[in-house]
Amino acid sequence: MNRDWIATARTLSEALPYMQRYTGAVVVVKFGGNAMGDDEAMAEFARDIVLMRQVGMNPVVVHGGGPMINDLLAKLGIKSDWVRGKRVTDKATVEVVEMVLSGLVNKRIVQAINDQGGRAVGISGKDDDLMVCEADDPELGFVGRPVEMNVQVLRDLYGAGIIPVVAPVATGMADNETFNVNGDTAAGAIAGALKADRLLLLTDVSGVKNASGDVMTQLTPEEVRDLTAEGVIAGGMIPKTETALKALADGVRAVVILDGRVRNACLLELFTDHGAGSLIRSTAPRVTPRGV
């Protein structure tokens, strides 16, 4: 008998306690980075999401799309101003952001999931007032900070067996306002409002590293704060860990910062003892698979 088949059967058998652990669980997945521009990586991600749904989980996908926004701004000749390293999002820019995120990127992910046999529907933070924002920093223009979350539309979708795919574009407190929201921030706000079992932040790094440069597979919020104060957590990892801490405070059971470049990263994290990144949580899991 083919050894690969035997290995596949064993893997499925070993995954059973994890599948049981996550049956009915809400898992918010932030998808972004290099994988979004690669058709093969996109298909693999979509297959993982469909499998999660197939075994009884309720995945909610939130995506970014920075490189695609940059490409279209350049093609349209729209120049950006920068304040402290952050792009100022004026009215012309936010219109491009909405076109790219709610249109091109969102529907590409929806199509990839549907191509793998799933049922996906794409929405943005504007739909059913899912995400209402205020300006995060007036100097940055239409960059939003979520202040009101209305997640019933997501419950309605996954309750009907549909995988929601959310573009991080939001409405404002005033009429006809549009805000661009950082993808990690949007995913954290959605996960918090849903009291999700897991928030998976897919990145282009291998996880949170200690002072020696080793990936830390498990951390508490206190350890995250200490490492940040010591300057070990720095740069682009700071907003991700800040998102993680806020999500935990809002009721998410655990947050994982994991390497989206690793094949089947979501499945590795959820269905094996190995994991694929850094898990941040305050307490031990309520239910632990046998033998773990």
mmCIF file of C-alpha atoms in Angstrom:
data_model
loop_
_atom_site.group_PDB
_atom_site.id
_atom_site.type_symbol
_atom_site.label_atom_id
_atom_site.label_comp_id
_atom_site.label_asym_id
_atom_site.label_seq_id
_atom_site.Cartn_x
_atom_site.Cartn_y
_atom_site.Cartn_z
ATOM 1 C CA MET A 1 0.000 0.000 0.000
ATOM 2 C CA ASN A 2 1.217 3.521 -0.827
ATOM 3 C CA ARG A 3 2.976 4.984 2.241
ATOM 4 C CA ASP A 4 1.587 8.455 1.467
ATOM 5 C CA TRP A 5 -1.973 7.124 1.785
ATOM 6 C CA ILE A 6 -1.139 5.529 5.133
ATOM 7 C CA ALA A 7 0.396 8.786 6.342
ATOM 8 C CA THR A 8 -2.687 10.724 5.187
ATOM 9 C CA ALA A 9 -5.024 8.362 7.056
ATOM 10 C CA ARG A 10 -2.907 8.603 10.214
ATOM 11 C CA THR A 11 -2.853 12.389 9.984
ATOM 12 C CA LEU A 12 -6.637 12.547 9.676
ATOM 13 C CA SER A 13 -7.029 10.192 12.631
ATOM 14 C CA GLU A 14 -4.677 12.250 14.803
ATOM 15 C CA ALA A 15 -6.554 15.419 13.860
ATOM 16 C CA LEU A 16 -9.869 14.078 15.230
ATOM 17 C CA PRO A 17 -9.560 15.485 18.810
ATOM 18 C CA TYR A 18 -8.691 18.896 17.398
ATOM 19 C CA MET A 19 -11.647 18.796 15.010
ATOM 20 C CA GLN A 20 -13.889 17.905 17.952
ATOM 21 C CA ARG A 21 -12.337 20.721 19.992
ATOM 22 C CA TYR A 22 -13.184 23.311 17.331
ATOM 23 C CA THR A 23 -16.641 22.109 16.267
ATOM 24 C CA GLY A 24 -18.868 25.186 16.271
ATOM 25 C CA ALA A 25 -15.936 27.499 17.042
ATOM 26 C CA VAL A 26 -15.761 30.943 15.462
ATOM 27 C CA VAL A 27 -12.315 31.514 13.951
ATOM 28 C CA VAL A 28 -11.459 34.909 12.445
ATOM 29 C CA VAL A 29 -8.596 34.735 9.945
ATOM 30 C CA LYS A 30 -6.737 37.857 8.792
ATOM 31 C CA PHE A 31 -5.368 37.125 5.325
ATOM 32 C CA GLY A 32 -2.780 39.330 3.657
ATOM 33 C CA GLY A 33 0.835 39.586 2.636
ATOM 34 C CA ASN A 34 2.576 37.902 -0.242
ATOM 35 C CA ALA A 35 0.118 34.999 -0.516
ATOM 36 C CA MET A 36 -2.578 37.327 -1.863
ATOM 37 C CA GLY A 37 -0.715 37.944 -5.088
ATOM 38 C CA ASP A 38 0.048 34.292 -5.784
ATOM 39 C CA ASP A 39 -2.708 32.195 -7.405
ATOM 40 C CA GLU A 40 -1.378 28.910 -6.030
ATOM 41 C CA ALA A 41 -1.030 30.272 -2.494
ATOM 42 C CA MET A 42 -4.509 31.801 -2.745
ATOM 43 C CA ALA A 43 -5.992 28.439 -3.797
ATOM 44 C CA GLU A 44 -4.229 26.683 -0.930
ATOM 45 C CA PHE A 45 -5.491 29.229 1.590
ATOM 46 C CA ALA A 46 -9.019 28.872 0.194
ATOM 47 C CA ARG A 47 -8.821 25.067 0.498
ATOM 48 C CA ASP A 48 -7.807 25.388 4.156
ATOM 49 C CA ILE A 49 -10.752 27.710 4.859
ATOM 50 C CA VAL A 50 -13.189 25.347 3.117
ATOM 51 C CA LEU A 51 -11.821 22.422 5.145
ATOM 52 C CA MET A 52 -12.297 24.395 8.368
ATOM 53 C CA ARG A 53 -15.920 24.975 7.416
ATOM 54 C CA GLN A 54 -16.351 21.331 6.371
ATOM 55 C CA VAL A 55 -15.347 20.016 9.813
ATOM 56 C CA GLY A 56 -17.822 22.243 11.620
ATOM 57 C CA MET A 57 -15.908 25.461 12.298
ATOM 58 C CA ASN A 58 -17.222 28.935 11.489
ATOM 59 C CA PRO A 59 -14.386 30.763 9.696
ATOM 60 C CA VAL A 60 -14.635 34.494 9.024
ATOM 61 C CA VAL A 61 -11.995 35.881 6.635
ATOM 62 C CA VAL A 62 -10.812 39.500 6.916
ATOM 63 C CA HIS A 63 -8.298 40.677 4.327
ATOM 64 C CA GLY A 64 -5.947 43.517 3.516
ATOM 65 C CA GLY A 65 -4.601 44.577 0.141
ATOM 66 C CA GLY A 66 -1.922 47.250 0.520
ATOM 67 C CA PRO A 67 0.241 46.292 -2.492
ATOM 68 C CA MET A 68 -2.789 46.275 -4.838
ATOM 69 C CA ILE A 69 -3.836 49.710 -3.542
ATOM 70 C CA ASN A 70 -0.328 51.051 -4.213
ATOM 71 C CA ASP A 71 -0.411 49.634 -7.756
ATOM 72 C CA LEU A 72 -3.708 51.300 -8.668
ATOM 73 C CA LEU A 73 -2.785 54.636 -7.065
ATOM 74 C CA ALA A 74 0.385 54.622 -9.173
ATOM 75 C CA LYS A 75 -1.545 53.775 -12.372
ATOM 76 C CA LEU A 76 -4.036 56.572 -11.691
ATOM 77 C CA GLY A 77 -1.251 59.037 -10.896
ATOM 78 C CA ILE A 78 -2.586 59.770 -7.413
ATOM 79 C CA LYS A 79 0.325 60.869 -5.235
ATOM 80 C CA SER A 80 0.265 60.222 -1.508
ATOM 81 C CA ASP A 81 1.416 62.460 1.323
ATOM 82 C CA TRP A 82 2.987 60.828 4.361
ATOM 83 C CA VAL A 83 2.924 61.765 8.055
ATOM 84 C CA ARG A 84 5.304 59.943 10.406
ATOM 85 C CA GLY A 85 5.658 57.106 7.915
ATOM 86 C CA LYS A 86 1.906 56.643 7.433
ATOM 87 C CA ARG A 87 -0.019 57.406 4.256
ATOM 88 C CA VAL A 88 -2.490 60.296 4.400
ATOM 89 C CA THR A 89 -5.772 58.927 3.045
ATOM 90 C CA ASP A 90 -7.596 61.797 1.344
ATOM 91 C CA LYS A 91 -10.953 61.519 -0.444
ATOM 92 C CA ALA A 92 -9.410 60.470 -3.789
ATOM 93 C CA THR A 93 -7.256 57.835 -2.083
ATOM 94 C CA VAL A 94 -10.093 56.351 -0.015
ATOM 95 C CA GLU A 95 -12.149 55.915 -3.199
ATOM 96 C CA VAL A 96 -9.313 53.863 -4.703
ATOM 97 C CA VAL A 97 -8.956 51.916 -1.448
ATOM 98 C CA GLU A 98 -12.644 51.002 -1.548
ATOM 99 C CA MET A 99 -12.500 49.980 -5.195
ATOM 100 C CA VAL A 100 -9.494 47.725 -4.642
ATOM 101 C CA LEU A 101 -10.480 46.177 -1.313
ATOM 102 C CA SER A 102 -14.245 45.780 -1.754
ATOM 103 C CA GLY A 103 -13.941 45.004 -5.452
ATOM 104 C CA LEU A 104 -10.815 43.359 -6.815
ATOM 105 C CA VAL A 105 -9.295 41.771 -3.690
ATOM 106 C CA ASN A 106 -12.507 40.774 -1.925
ATOM 107 C CA LYS A 107 -14.028 39.062 -4.950
ATOM 108 C CA ARG A 108 -10.767 37.297 -5.805
ATOM 109 C CA ILE A 109 -10.786 35.635 -2.374
ATOM 110 C CA VAL A 110 -14.509 34.835 -2.617
ATOM 111 C CA GLN A 111 -13.949 33.246 -6.021
ATOM 112 C CA ALA A 112 -10.991 31.201 -4.732
ATOM 113 C CA ILE A 113 -13.084 29.811 -1.854
ATOM 114 C CA ASN A 114 -15.997 29.019 -4.156
ATOM 115 C CA ASP A 115 -13.617 27.318 -6.609
ATOM 116 C CA GLN A 116 -12.587 24.968 -3.772
ATOM 117 C CA GLY A 117 -16.186 23.950 -3.134
ATOM 118 C CA GLY A 118 -17.035 26.406 -0.370
ATOM 119 C CA ARG A 119 -19.822 28.970 -0.193
ATOM 120 C CA ALA A 120 -18.355 32.437 0.308
ATOM 121 C CA VAL A 121 -19.968 35.873 0.251
ATOM 122 C CA GLY A 122 -17.935 39.083 0.184
ATOM 123 C CA ILE A 123 -18.953 42.142 2.164
ATOM 124 C CA SER A 124 -17.236 45.213 3.580
ATOM 125 C CA GLY A 125 -17.461 46.932 6.929
ATOM 126 C CA LYS A 126 -20.137 49.150 5.379
ATOM 127 C CA ASP A 127 -22.618 46.310 4.877
ATOM 128 C CA ASP A 128 -25.346 46.350 7.525
ATOM 129 C CA ASP A 129 -23.169 48.904 9.379
ATOM 130 C CA LEU A 130 -20.858 46.052 10.368
ATOM 131 C CA MET A 131 -18.051 48.467 11.284
ATOM 132 C CA VAL A 132 -18.560 52.153 12.108
ATOM 133 C CA CYS A 133 -15.422 54.275 12.500
ATOM 134 C CA GLU A 134 -14.055 57.586 13.621
ATOM 135 C CA ALA A 135 -10.856 59.133 12.298
ATOM 136 C CA ASP A 136 -7.922 57.466 14.039
ATOM 137 C CA ASP A 137 -5.734 60.533 13.553
ATOM 138 C CA PRO A 138 -7.122 63.697 11.893
ATOM 139 C CA GLU A 139 -3.753 64.263 10.196
ATOM 140 C CA LEU A 140 -4.099 60.947 8.354
ATOM 141 C CA GLY A 141 -7.508 61.737 6.865
ATOM 142 C CA PHE A 142 -9.882 58.856 6.260
ATOM 143 C CA VAL A 143 -8.028 56.202 8.279
ATOM 144 C CA GLY A 144 -10.553 54.738 10.655
ATOM 145 C CA ARG A 145 -10.687 53.361 14.184
ATOM 146 C CA PRO A 146 -13.723 51.116 14.818
ATOM 147 C CA VAL A 147 -16.028 52.570 17.477
ATOM 148 C CA GLU A 148 -19.191 50.565 16.832
ATOM 149 C CA MET A 149 -19.500 46.943 15.698
ATOM 150 C CA ASN A 150 -22.681 45.278 14.426
ATOM 151 C CA VAL A 151 -21.700 41.649 13.742
ATOM 152 C CA GLN A 152 -25.146 40.029 13.438
ATOM 153 C CA VAL A 153 -24.734 39.940 9.631
ATOM 154 C CA LEU A 154 -21.680 37.689 10.105
ATOM 155 C CA ARG A 155 -23.604 35.368 12.438
ATOM 156 C CA ASP A 156 -26.424 35.212 9.902
ATOM 157 C CA LEU A 157 -23.982 34.252 7.148
ATOM 158 C CA TYR A 158 -22.016 31.542 8.937
ATOM 159 C CA GLY A 159 -25.215 30.307 10.563
ATOM 160 C CA ALA A 160 -26.435 29.622 7.016
ATOM 161 C CA GLY A 161 -23.240 27.747 6.123
ATOM 162 C CA ILE A 162 -21.690 30.688 4.264
ATOM 163 C CA ILE A 163 -18.104 31.890 4.766
ATOM 164 C CA PRO A 164 -18.027 35.702 5.154
ATOM 165 C CA VAL A 165 -15.104 37.492 3.493
ATOM 166 C CA VAL A 166 -14.762 41.031 4.870
ATOM 167 C CA ALA A 167 -13.000 43.994 3.253
ATOM 168 C CA PRO A 168 -11.684 46.476 5.872
ATOM 169 C CA VAL A 169 -13.584 49.476 4.555
ATOM 170 C CA ALA A 170 -16.000 51.108 6.986
ATOM 171 C CA THR A 171 -18.667 53.730 7.262
ATOM 172 C CA GLY A 172 -18.310 56.818 9.456
ATOM 173 C CA MET A 173 -20.530 58.444 12.074
ATOM 174 C CA ALA A 174 -21.571 61.081 9.515
ATOM 175 C CA ASP A 175 -23.527 60.348 6.336
ATOM 176 C CA ASN A 176 -21.593 59.274 3.265
ATOM 177 C CA GLU A 177 -18.248 58.886 5.075
ATOM 178 C CA THR A 178 -15.844 56.122 4.091
ATOM 179 C CA PHE A 179 -12.860 54.981 6.148
ATOM 180 C CA ASN A 180 -9.937 52.739 5.332
ATOM 181 C CA VAL A 181 -9.175 50.458 8.296
ATOM 182 C CA ASN A 182 -5.945 48.566 8.910
ATOM 183 C CA GLY A 183 -6.644 44.890 8.149
ATOM 184 C CA ASP A 184 -5.282 43.617 11.469
ATOM 185 C CA THR A 185 -7.292 46.242 13.370
ATOM 186 C CA ALA A 186 -10.477 45.281 11.521
ATOM 187 C CA ALA A 187 -9.902 41.567 12.148
ATOM 188 C CA GLY A 188 -9.285 42.206 15.847
ATOM 189 C CA ALA A 189 -12.424 44.339 16.191
ATOM 190 C CA ILE A 190 -14.544 41.717 14.416
ATOM 191 C CA ALA A 191 -13.069 38.866 16.474
ATOM 192 C CA GLY A 192 -13.678 40.815 19.689
ATOM 193 C CA ALA A 193 -17.277 41.621 18.795
ATOM 194 C CA LEU A 194 -17.921 37.956 17.942
ATOM 195 C CA LYS A 195 -16.099 36.734 21.101
ATOM 196 C CA ALA A 196 -14.256 34.430 18.700
ATOM 197 C CA ASP A 197 -12.522 31.274 19.845
ATOM 198 C CA ARG A 198 -9.447 32.143 17.767
ATOM 199 C CA LEU A 199 -8.047 35.111 15.873
ATOM 200 C CA LEU A 200 -5.376 34.034 13.391
ATOM 201 C CA LEU A 201 -3.203 36.886 12.095
ATOM 202 C CA LEU A 202 -1.355 35.609 9.011
ATOM 203 C CA THR A 203 1.845 37.573 8.442
ATOM 204 C CA ASP A 204 5.084 37.421 6.468
ATOM 205 C CA VAL A 205 7.153 36.625 9.583
ATOM 206 C CA SER A 206 7.479 33.435 11.602
ATOM 207 C CA GLY A 207 5.931 34.809 14.808
ATOM 208 C CA VAL A 208 6.881 36.770 17.922
ATOM 209 C CA LYS A 209 10.570 36.344 18.722
ATOM 210 C CA ASN A 210 12.425 36.597 22.032
ATOM 211 C CA ALA A 211 15.683 38.480 22.613
ATOM 212 C CA SER A 212 17.636 35.528 21.189
ATOM 213 C CA GLY A 213 15.650 35.597 17.939
ATOM 214 C CA ASP A 214 13.743 32.377 18.656
ATOM 215 C CA VAL A 215 10.028 32.183 17.908
ATOM 216 C CA MET A 216 7.954 32.007 21.094
ATOM 217 C CA THR A 217 5.194 29.459 20.613
ATOM 218 C CA GLN A 218 3.140 30.638 23.599
ATOM 219 C CA LEU A 219 2.949 33.972 25.397
ATOM 220 C CA THR A 220 0.747 35.671 27.958
ATOM 221 C CA PRO A 221 -0.367 39.310 27.599
ATOM 222 C CA GLU A 222 2.027 40.180 30.450
ATOM 223 C CA GLU A 223 4.968 38.691 28.534
ATOM 224 C CA VAL A 224 3.940 40.644 25.424
ATOM 225 C CA ARG A 225 3.905 43.905 27.400
ATOM 226 C CA ASP A 226 7.287 43.135 28.991
ATOM 227 C CA LEU A 227 8.904 42.281 25.641
ATOM 228 C CA THR A 228 7.511 45.484 24.119
ATOM 229 C CA ALA A 229 8.812 47.589 27.022
ATOM 230 C CA GLU A 230 12.231 45.958 26.605
ATOM 231 C CA GLY A 231 12.237 46.755 22.873
ATOM 232 C CA VAL A 232 12.311 43.073 21.867
ATOM 233 C CA ILE A 233 8.899 43.383 20.223
ATOM 234 C CA ALA A 234 9.419 46.312 17.861
ATOM 235 C CA GLY A 235 8.571 47.752 14.451
ATOM 236 C CA GLY A 236 5.740 46.127 12.507
ATOM 237 C CA MET A 237 5.151 43.508 15.207
ATOM 238 C CA ILE A 238 3.930 46.145 17.699
ATOM 239 C CA PRO A 239 0.577 46.885 15.978
ATOM 240 C CA LYS A 240 -0.031 43.133 15.603
ATOM 241 C CA THR A 241 0.569 42.412 19.284
ATOM 242 C CA GLU A 242 -1.489 45.495 20.247
ATOM 243 C CA THR A 243 -4.340 44.103 18.129
ATOM 244 C CA ALA A 244 -3.903 40.752 19.884
ATOM 245 C CA LEU A 245 -4.049 42.273 23.378
ATOM 246 C CA LYS A 246 -7.149 44.327 22.573
ATOM 247 C CA ALA A 247 -8.886 41.286 21.060
ATOM 248 C CA LEU A 248 -8.140 39.241 24.194
ATOM 249 C CA ALA A 249 -9.465 42.070 26.388
ATOM 250 C CA ASP A 250 -12.645 42.097 24.260
ATOM 251 C CA GLY A 251 -13.256 38.396 24.881
ATOM 252 C CA VAL A 252 -11.372 36.472 22.186
ATOM 253 C CA ARG A 253 -10.093 33.232 23.743
ATOM 254 C CA ALA A 254 -6.682 33.215 22.010
ATOM 255 C CA VAL A 255 -4.794 35.021 19.257
ATOM 256 C CA VAL A 256 -2.154 33.444 17.023
ATOM 257 C CA ILE A 257 0.391 35.444 15.023
ATOM 258 C CA LEU A 258 1.533 32.955 12.413
ATOM 259 C CA ASP A 259 3.581 32.719 9.243
ATOM 260 C CA GLY A 260 1.235 32.806 6.268
ATOM 261 C CA ARG A 261 4.111 31.746 4.000
ATOM 262 C CA VAL A 262 4.074 28.265 5.559
ATOM 263 C CA ARG A 263 1.956 25.813 3.589
ATOM 264 C CA ASN A 264 -1.364 25.033 5.307
ATOM 265 C CA ALA A 265 -0.466 27.360 8.189
ATOM 266 C CA CYS A 266 -4.062 27.526 9.477
ATOM 267 C CA LEU A 267 -4.409 23.734 9.512
ATOM 268 C CA LEU A 268 -1.035 23.306 11.220
ATOM 269 C CA GLU A 269 -2.087 25.710 13.935
ATOM 270 C CA LEU A 270 -5.575 24.327 14.524
ATOM 271 C CA PHE A 271 -5.286 20.597 13.876
ATOM 272 C CA THR A 272 -1.811 19.580 15.032
ATOM 273 C CA ASP A 273 0.265 19.714 18.199
ATOM 274 C CA HIS A 274 2.973 21.561 16.256
ATOM 275 C CA GLY A 275 1.334 24.913 15.649
ATOM 276 C CA ALA A 276 2.646 27.471 13.185
ATOM 277 C CA GLY A 277 3.363 30.641 15.115
ATOM 278 C CA SER A 278 2.990 32.451 18.447
ATOM 279 C CA LEU A 279 -0.147 31.826 20.498
ATOM 280 C CA ILE A 280 -1.137 34.575 22.933
ATOM 281 C CA ARG A 281 -3.701 33.840 25.634
ATOM 282 C CA SER A 282 -4.338 34.674 29.261
ATOM 283 C CA THR A 283 -5.293 31.237 30.537
ATOM 284 C CA ALA A 284 -4.984 27.545 29.754
ATOM 285 C CA PRO A 285 -7.516 26.287 27.177
ATOM 286 C CA ARG A 286 -10.917 25.297 28.523
ATOM 287 C CA VAL A 287 -10.853 22.093 26.481
ATOM 288 C CA THR A 288 -7.580 20.410 25.632
ATOM 289 C CA PRO A 289 -7.332 17.583 23.053
ATOM 290 C CA ARG A 290 -6.382 14.273 24.623
ATOM 291 C CA GLY A 291 -2.667 13.774 25.029
ATOM 292 C CA VAL A 292 -1.824 17.479 24.752
#
